[in-house]
Short mmCIF file of N, CA and C in Angstrom, two decimals:
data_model
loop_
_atom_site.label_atom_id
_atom_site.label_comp_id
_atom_site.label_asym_id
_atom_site.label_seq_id
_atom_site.Cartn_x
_atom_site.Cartn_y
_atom_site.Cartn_z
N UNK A 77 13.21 47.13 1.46
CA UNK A 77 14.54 46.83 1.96
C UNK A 77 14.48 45.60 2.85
N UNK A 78 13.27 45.35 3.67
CA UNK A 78 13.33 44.35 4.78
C UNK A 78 13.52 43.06 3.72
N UNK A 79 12.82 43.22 2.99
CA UNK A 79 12.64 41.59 2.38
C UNK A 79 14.10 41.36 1.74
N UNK A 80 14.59 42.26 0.93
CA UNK A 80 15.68 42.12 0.34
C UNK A 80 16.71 41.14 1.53
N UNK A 81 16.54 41.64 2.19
CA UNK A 81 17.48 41.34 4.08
C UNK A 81 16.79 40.12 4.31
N UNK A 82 15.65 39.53 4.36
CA UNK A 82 14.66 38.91 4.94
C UNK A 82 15.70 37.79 5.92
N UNK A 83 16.88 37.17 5.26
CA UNK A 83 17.87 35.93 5.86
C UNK A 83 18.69 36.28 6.28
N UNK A 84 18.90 37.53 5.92
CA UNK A 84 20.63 38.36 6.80
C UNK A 84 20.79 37.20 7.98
N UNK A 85 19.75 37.63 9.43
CA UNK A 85 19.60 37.38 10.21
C UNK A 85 19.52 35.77 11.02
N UNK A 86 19.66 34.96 9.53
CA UNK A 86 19.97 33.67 9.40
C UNK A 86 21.56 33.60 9.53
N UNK A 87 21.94 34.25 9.11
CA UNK A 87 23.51 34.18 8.85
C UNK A 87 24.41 34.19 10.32
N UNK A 88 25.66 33.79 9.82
CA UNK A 88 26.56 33.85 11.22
C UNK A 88 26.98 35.17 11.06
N UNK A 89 27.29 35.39 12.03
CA UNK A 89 27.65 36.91 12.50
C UNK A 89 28.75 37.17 11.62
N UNK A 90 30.11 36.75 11.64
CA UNK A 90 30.90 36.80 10.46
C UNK A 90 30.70 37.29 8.97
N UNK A 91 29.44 36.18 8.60
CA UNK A 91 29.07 37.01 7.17
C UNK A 91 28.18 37.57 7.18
N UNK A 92 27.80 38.38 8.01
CA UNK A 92 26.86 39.79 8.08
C UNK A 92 27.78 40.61 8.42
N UNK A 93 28.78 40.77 8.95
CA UNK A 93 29.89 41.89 8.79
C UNK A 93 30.60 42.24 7.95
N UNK A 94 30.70 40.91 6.90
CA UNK A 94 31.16 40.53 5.85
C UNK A 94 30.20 41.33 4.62
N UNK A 95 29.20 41.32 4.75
CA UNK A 95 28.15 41.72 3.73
C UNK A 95 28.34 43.15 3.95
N UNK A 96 28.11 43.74 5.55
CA UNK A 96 28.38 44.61 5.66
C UNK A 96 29.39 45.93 4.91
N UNK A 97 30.22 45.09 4.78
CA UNK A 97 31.68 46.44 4.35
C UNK A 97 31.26 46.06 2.81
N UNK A 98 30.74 45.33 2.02
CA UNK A 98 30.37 45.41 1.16
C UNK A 98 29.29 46.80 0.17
N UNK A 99 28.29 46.98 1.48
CA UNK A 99 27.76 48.08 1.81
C UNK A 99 28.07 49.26 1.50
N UNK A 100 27.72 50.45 1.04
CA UNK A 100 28.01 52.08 1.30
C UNK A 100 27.13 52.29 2.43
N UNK A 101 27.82 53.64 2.87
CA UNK A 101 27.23 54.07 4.25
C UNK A 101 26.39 54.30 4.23
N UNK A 102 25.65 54.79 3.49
CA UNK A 102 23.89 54.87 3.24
C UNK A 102 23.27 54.03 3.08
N UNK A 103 23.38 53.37 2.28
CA UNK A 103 22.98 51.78 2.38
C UNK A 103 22.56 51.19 3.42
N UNK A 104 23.92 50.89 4.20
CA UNK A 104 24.24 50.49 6.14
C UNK A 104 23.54 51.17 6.71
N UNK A 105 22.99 52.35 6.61
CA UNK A 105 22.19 53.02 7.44
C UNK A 105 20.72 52.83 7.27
N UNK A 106 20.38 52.77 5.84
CA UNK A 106 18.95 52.43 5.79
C UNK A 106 18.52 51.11 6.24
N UNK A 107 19.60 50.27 6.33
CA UNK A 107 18.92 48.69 6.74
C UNK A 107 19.53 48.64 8.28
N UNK A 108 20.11 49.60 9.02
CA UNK A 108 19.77 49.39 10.41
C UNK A 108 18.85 50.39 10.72
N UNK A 109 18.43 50.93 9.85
CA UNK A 109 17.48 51.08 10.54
C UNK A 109 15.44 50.56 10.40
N UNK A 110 15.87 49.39 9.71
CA UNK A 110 15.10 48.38 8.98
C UNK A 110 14.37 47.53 10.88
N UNK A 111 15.35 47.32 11.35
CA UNK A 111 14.57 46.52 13.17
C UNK A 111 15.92 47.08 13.91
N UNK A 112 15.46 46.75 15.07
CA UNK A 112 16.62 47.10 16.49
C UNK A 112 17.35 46.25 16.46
N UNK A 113 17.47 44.80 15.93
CA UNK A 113 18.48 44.28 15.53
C UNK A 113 19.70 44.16 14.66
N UNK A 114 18.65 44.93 13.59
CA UNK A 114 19.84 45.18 13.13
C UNK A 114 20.37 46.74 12.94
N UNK A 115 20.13 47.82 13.69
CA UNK A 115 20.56 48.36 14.81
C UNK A 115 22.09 48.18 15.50
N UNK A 116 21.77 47.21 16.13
CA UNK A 116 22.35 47.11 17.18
C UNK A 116 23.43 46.32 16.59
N UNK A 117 23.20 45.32 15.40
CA UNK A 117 24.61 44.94 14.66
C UNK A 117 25.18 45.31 14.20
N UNK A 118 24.70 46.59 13.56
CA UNK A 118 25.57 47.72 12.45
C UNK A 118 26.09 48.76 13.34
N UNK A 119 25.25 49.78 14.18
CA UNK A 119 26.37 50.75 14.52
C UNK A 119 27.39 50.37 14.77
N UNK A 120 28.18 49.47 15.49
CA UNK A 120 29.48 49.70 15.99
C UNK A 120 29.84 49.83 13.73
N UNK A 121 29.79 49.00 13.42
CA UNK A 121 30.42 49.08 12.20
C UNK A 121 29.99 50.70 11.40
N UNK A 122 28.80 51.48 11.81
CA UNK A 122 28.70 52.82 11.27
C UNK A 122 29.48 53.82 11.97
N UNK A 123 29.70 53.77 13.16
CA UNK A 123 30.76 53.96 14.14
C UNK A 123 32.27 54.34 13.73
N UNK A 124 32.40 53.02 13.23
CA UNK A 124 33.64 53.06 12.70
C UNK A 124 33.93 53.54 11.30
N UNK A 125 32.73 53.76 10.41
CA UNK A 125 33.15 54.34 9.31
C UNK A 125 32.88 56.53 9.33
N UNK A 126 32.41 56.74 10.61
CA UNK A 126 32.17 57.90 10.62
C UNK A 126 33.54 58.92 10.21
N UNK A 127 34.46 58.60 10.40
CA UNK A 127 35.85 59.03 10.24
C UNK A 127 36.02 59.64 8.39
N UNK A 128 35.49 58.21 7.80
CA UNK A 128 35.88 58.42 6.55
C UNK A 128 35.18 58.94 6.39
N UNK A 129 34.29 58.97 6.16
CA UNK A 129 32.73 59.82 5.95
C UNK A 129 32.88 61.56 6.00
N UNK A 130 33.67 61.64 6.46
CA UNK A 130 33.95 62.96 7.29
C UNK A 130 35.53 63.46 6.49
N UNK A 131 35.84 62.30 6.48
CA UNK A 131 37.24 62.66 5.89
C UNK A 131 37.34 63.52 3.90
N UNK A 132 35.95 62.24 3.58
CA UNK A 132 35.54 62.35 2.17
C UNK A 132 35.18 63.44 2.13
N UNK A 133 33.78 63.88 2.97
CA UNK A 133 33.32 65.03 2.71
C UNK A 133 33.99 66.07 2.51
N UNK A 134 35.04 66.37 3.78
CA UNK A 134 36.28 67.60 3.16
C UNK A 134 36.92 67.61 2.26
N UNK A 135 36.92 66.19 1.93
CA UNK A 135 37.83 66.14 0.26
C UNK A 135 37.31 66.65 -0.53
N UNK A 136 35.83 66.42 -1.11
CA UNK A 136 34.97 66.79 -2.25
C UNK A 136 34.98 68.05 -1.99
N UNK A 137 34.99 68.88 -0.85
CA UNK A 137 34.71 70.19 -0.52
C UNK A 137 35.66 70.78 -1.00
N UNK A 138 37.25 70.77 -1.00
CA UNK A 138 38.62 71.12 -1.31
C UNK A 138 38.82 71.52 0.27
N UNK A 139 38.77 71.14 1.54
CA UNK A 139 39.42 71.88 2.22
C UNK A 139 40.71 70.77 3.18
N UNK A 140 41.73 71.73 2.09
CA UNK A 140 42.66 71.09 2.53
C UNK A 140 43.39 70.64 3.96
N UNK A 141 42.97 71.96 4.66
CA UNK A 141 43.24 71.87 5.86
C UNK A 141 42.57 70.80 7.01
N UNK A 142 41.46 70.52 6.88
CA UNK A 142 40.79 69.66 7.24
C UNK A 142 41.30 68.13 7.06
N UNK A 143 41.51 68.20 5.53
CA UNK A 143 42.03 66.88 5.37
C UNK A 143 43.49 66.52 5.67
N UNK A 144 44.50 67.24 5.65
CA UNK A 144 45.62 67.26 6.37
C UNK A 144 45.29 66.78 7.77
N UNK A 145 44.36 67.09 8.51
CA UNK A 145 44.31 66.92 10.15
C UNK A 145 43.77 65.89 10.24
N UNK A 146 42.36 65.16 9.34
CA UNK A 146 42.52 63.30 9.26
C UNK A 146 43.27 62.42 8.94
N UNK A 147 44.15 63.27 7.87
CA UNK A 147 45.57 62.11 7.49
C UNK A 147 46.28 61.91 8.82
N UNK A 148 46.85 63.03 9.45
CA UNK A 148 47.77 63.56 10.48
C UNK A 148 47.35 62.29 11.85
N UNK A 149 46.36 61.89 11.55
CA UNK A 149 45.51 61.14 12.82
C UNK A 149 45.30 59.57 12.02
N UNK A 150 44.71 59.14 11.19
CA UNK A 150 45.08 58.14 10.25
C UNK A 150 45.40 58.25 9.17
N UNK A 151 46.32 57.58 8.75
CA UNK A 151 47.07 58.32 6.95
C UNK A 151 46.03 56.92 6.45
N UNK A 152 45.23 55.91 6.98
CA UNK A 152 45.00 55.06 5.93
C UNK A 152 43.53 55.24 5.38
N UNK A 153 43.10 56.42 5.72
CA UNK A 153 42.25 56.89 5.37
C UNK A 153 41.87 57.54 3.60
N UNK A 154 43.45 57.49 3.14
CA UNK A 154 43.62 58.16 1.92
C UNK A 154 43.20 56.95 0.97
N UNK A 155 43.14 55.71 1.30
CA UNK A 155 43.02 54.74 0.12
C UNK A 155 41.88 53.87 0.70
N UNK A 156 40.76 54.50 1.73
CA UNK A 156 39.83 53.67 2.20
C UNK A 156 38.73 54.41 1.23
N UNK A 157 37.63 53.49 0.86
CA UNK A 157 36.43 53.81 -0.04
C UNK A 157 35.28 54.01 0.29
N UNK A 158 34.70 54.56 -0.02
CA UNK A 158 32.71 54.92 0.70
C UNK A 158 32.26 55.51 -0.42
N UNK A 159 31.31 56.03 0.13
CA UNK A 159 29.89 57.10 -1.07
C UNK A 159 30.01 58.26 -0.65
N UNK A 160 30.69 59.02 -1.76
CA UNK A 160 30.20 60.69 -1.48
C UNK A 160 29.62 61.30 -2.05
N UNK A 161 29.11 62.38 -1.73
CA UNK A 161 28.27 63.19 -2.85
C UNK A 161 28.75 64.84 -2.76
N UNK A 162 29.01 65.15 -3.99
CA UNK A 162 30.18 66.50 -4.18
C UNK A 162 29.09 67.50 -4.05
N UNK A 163 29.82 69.15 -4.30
CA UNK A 163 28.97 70.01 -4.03
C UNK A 163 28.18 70.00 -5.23
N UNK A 164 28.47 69.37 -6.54
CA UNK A 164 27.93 69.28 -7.76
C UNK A 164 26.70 68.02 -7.78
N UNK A 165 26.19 67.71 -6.44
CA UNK A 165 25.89 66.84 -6.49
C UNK A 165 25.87 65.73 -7.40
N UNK A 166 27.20 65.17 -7.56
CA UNK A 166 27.91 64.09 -7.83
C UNK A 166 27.84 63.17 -7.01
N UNK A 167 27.42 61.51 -7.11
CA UNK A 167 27.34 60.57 -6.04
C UNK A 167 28.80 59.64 -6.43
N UNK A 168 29.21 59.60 -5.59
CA UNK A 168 30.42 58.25 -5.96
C UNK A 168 30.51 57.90 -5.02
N UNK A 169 30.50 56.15 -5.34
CA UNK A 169 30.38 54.82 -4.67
C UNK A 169 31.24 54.44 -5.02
N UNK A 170 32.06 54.11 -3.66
CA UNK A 170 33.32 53.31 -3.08
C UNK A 170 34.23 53.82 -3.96
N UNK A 171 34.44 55.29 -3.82
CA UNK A 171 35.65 56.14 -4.35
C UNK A 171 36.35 56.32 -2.84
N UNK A 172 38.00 56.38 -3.23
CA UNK A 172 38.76 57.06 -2.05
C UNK A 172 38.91 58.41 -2.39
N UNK A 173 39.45 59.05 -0.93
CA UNK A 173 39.57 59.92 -1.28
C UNK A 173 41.28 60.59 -2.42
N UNK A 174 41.67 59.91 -2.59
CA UNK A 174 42.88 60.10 -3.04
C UNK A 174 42.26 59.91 -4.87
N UNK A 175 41.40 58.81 -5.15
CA UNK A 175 40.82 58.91 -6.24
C UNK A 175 40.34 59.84 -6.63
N UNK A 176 39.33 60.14 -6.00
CA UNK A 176 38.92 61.40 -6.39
C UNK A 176 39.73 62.72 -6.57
N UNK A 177 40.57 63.05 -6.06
CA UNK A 177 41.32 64.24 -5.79
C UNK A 177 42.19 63.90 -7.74
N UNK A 178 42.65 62.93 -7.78
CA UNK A 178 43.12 62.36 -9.42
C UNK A 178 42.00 63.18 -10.25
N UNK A 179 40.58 62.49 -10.04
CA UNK A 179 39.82 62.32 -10.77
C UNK A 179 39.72 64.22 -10.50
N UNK A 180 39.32 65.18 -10.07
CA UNK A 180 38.91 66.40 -9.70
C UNK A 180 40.20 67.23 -10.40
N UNK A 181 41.44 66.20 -10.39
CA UNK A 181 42.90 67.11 -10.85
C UNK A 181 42.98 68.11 -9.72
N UNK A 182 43.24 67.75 -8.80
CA UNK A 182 43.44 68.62 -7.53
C UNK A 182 45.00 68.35 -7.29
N UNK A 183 45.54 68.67 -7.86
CA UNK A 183 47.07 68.94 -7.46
C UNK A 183 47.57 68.72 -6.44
N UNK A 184 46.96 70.18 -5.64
CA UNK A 184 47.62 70.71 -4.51
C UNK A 184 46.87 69.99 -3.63
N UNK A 185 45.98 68.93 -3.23
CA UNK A 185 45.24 68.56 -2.68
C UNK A 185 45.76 67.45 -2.46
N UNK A 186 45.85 66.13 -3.78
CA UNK A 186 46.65 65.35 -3.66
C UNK A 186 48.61 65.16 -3.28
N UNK A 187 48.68 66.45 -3.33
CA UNK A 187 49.90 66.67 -2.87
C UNK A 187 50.39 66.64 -1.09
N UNK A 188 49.17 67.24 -0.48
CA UNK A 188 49.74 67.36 0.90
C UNK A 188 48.62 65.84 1.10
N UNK A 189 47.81 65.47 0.83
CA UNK A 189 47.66 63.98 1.18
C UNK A 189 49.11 63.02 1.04
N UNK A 190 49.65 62.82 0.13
CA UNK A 190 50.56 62.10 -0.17
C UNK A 190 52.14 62.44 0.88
N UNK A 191 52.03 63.91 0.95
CA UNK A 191 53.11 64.40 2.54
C UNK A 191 52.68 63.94 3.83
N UNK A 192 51.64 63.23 4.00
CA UNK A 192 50.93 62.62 4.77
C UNK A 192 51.09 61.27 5.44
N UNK A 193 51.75 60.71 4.44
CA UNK A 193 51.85 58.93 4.14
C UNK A 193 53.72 59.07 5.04
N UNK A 194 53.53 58.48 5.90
CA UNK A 194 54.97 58.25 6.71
C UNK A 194 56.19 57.64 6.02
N UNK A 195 57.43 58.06 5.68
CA UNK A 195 58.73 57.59 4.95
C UNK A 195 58.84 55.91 5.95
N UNK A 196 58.02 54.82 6.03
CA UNK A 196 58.49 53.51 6.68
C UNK A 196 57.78 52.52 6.05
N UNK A 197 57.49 51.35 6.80
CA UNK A 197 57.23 50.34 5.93
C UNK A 197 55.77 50.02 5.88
N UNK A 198 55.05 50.57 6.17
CA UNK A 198 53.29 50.91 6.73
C UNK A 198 53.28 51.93 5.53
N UNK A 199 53.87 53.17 5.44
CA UNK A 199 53.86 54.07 4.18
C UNK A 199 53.87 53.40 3.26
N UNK A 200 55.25 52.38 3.21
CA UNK A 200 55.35 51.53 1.75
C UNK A 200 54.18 51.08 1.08
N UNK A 201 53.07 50.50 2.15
CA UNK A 201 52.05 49.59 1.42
C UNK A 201 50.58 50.92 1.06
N UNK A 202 51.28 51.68 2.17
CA UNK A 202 50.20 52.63 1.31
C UNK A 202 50.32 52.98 -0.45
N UNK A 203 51.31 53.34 -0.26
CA UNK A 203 51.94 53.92 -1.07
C UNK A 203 51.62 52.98 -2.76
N UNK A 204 51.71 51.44 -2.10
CA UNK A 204 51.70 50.28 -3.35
C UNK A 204 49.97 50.75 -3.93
N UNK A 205 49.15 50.44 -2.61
CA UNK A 205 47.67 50.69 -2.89
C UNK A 205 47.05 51.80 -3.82
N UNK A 206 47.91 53.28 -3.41
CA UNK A 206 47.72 54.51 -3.83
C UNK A 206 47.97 54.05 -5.82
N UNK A 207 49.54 53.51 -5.71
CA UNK A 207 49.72 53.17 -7.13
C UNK A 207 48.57 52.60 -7.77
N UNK A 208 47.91 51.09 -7.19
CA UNK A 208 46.65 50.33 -7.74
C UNK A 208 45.80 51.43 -8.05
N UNK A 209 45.12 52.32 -7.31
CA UNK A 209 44.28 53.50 -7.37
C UNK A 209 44.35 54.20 -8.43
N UNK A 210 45.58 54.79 -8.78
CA UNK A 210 46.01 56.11 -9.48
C UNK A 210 46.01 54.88 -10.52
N UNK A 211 46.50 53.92 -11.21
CA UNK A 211 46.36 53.23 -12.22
C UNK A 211 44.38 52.81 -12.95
N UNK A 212 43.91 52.32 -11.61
CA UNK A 212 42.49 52.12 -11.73
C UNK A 212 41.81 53.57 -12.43
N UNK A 213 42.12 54.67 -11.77
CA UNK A 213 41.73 55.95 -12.39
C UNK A 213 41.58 56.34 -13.39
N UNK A 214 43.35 56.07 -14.22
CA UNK A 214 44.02 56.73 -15.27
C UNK A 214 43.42 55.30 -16.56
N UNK A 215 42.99 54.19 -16.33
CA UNK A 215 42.85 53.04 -17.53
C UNK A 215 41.25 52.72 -17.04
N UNK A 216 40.37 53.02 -16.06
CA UNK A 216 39.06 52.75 -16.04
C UNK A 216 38.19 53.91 -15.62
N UNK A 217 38.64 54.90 -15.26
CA UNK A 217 38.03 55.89 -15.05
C UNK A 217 37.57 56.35 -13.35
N UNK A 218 36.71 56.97 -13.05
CA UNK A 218 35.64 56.60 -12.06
C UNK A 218 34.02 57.19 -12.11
N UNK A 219 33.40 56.29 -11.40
CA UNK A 219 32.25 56.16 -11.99
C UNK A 219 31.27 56.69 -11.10
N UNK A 220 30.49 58.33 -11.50
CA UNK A 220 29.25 58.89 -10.67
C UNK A 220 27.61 58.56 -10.91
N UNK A 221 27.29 58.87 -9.87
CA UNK A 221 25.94 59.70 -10.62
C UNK A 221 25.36 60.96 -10.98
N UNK A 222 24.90 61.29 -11.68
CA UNK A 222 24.24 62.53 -11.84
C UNK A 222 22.74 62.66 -12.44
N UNK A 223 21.96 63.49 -11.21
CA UNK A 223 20.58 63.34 -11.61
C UNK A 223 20.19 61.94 -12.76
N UNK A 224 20.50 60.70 -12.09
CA UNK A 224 19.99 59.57 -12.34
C UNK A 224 20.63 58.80 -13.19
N UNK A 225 21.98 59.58 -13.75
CA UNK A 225 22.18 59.08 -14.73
C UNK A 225 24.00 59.15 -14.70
N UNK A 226 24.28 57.67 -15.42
CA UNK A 226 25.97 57.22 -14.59
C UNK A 226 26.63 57.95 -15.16
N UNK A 227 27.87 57.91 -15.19
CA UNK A 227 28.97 58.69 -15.54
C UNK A 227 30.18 58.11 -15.73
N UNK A 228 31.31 57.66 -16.06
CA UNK A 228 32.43 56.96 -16.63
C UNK A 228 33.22 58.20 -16.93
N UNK A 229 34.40 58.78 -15.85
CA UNK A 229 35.46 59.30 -16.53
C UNK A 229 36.83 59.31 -15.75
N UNK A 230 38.08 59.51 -16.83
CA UNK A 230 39.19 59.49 -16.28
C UNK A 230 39.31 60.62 -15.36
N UNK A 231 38.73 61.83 -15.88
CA UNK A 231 39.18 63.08 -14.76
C UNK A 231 37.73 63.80 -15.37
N UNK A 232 37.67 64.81 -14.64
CA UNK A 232 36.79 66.05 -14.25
C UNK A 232 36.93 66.65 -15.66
N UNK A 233 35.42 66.48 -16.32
CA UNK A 233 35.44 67.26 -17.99
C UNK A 233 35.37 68.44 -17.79
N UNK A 234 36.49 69.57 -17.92
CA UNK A 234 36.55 70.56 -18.35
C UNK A 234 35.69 71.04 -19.70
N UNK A 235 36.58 70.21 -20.67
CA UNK A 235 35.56 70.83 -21.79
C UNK A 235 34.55 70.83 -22.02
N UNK A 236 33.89 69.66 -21.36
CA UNK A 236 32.05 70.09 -21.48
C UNK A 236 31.31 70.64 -19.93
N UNK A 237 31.96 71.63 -19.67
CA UNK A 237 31.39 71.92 -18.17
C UNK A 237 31.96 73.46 -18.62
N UNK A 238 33.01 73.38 -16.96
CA UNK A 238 33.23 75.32 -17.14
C UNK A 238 33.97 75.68 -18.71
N UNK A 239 34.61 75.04 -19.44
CA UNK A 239 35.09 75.78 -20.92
C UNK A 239 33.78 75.65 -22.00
N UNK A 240 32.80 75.04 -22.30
CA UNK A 240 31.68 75.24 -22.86
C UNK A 240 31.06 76.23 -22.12
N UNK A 241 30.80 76.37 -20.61
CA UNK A 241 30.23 77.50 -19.97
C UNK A 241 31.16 79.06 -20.80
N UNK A 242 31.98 78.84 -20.34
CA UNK A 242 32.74 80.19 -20.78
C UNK A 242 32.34 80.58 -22.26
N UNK A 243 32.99 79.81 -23.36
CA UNK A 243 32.26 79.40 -24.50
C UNK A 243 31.39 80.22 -25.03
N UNK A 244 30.43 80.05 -24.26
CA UNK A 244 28.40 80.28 -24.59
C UNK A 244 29.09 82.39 -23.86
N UNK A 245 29.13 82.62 -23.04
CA UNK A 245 29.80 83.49 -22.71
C UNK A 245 30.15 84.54 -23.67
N UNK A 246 31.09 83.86 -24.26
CA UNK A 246 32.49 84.36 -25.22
C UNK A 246 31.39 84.86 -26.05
N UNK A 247 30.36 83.72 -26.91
CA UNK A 247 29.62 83.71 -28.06
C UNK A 247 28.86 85.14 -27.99
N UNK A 248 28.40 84.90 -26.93
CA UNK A 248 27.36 86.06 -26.71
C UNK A 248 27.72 87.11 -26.47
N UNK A 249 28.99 87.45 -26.22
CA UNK A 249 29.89 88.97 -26.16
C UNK A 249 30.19 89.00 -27.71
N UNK A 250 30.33 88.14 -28.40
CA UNK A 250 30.86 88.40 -29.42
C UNK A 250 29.69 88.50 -30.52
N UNK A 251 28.19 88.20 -30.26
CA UNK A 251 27.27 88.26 -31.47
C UNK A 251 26.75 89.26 -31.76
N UNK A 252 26.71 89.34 -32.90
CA UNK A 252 26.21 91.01 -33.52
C UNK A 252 24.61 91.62 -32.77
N UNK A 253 24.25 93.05 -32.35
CA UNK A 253 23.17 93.06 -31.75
C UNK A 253 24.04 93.88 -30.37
N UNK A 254 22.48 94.42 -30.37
CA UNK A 254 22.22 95.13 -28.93
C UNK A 254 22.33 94.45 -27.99
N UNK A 255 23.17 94.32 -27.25
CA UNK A 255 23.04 93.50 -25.78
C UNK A 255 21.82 94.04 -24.68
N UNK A 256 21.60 93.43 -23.78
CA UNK A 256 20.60 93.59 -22.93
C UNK A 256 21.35 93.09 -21.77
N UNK A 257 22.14 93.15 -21.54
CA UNK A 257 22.97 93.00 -20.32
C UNK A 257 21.85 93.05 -18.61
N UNK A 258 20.47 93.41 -18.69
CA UNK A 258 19.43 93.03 -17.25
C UNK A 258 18.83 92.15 -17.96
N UNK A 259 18.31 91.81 -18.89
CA UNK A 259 17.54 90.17 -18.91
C UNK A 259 18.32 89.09 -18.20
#
């Protein structure tokens, strides 16, 4: 990582903050903690992303209540981006949380986010962004990892996850033979 960085430290302060938000939070964290300098240039900026970080995590989790009480405190949190990693250990880089909730088909989730966003003219532009989002979703997908390997989709595959689970299920209640129901 140091070498990758080796000139950061050449740079004006501007475009190392600049590079910075470019960054996922993990990322930002492994290269301050690369010297005490750069340390000491990044926290305030890890600082400031602890919010979302926190905000995401309850998202991927479903708990709504949680995330109601970060909107309630910043609503612009719904269309800001980072790295999360779901309980499916799913990694997504520079997803919002409002994307994801599309992408998961969380209804009721994206619903009280969006009761969230204030009826004025600060709402308005949320509101434009949210559109860019929900369009980016629905015509490019969004994009994970899983055990090493990427992922490209519009929403959360049902059919090859829990309805193939069920499926295999169904099959096996239904195939001729003695069941063994303790193996």
């Amino acid at each position: 990582m140091q070498q990758k960085f080796e000139f950061l430290n050449q740079l004006p302060k501007e475009m190392g903050v600049e590079t910075a938000t470019h960054l996922a939070t993990p990322d930002l964290i492994r290269l301050s903690t690369t010297s005490t300098r750069y340390r000491t240039f990044f926290n305030p900026l890890l600082e400031q992303r602890k919010p979302l970080q926190n905000f995401l995590h309850h998202v991927v989790r479903g708990e709504h209540d949680k995330v109601k009480g970060f909107l309630q405190k910043d609503f612009h949190l719904i269309v800001q981006r980072d790295q999360v990693t779901d309980c499916s250990n799913r990694t997504f880089h520079f997803i919002s949380g409002f994307e994801y909730t599309l992408w998961a088909l969380d209804k009721h989730m994206w619903t009280i986010m969006l009761d969230c966003i204030p009826q004025n003219k600060e709402g308005k532009k949320v509101f434009a962004q949210l559109l860019s989002q929900y369009n980016k979703v629905k015509t490019e997908g969004v994009t994970y990892k899983l055990k090493a390997k990427t992922v490209i989709e519009q929403h959360f595959a049902f059919k090859n996850t829990l309805i193939k689970a069920l499926q295999i299920q169904v099959d096996s209640l239904n195939a001729p033979g003695a069941k063994n129901w303790k193996a």
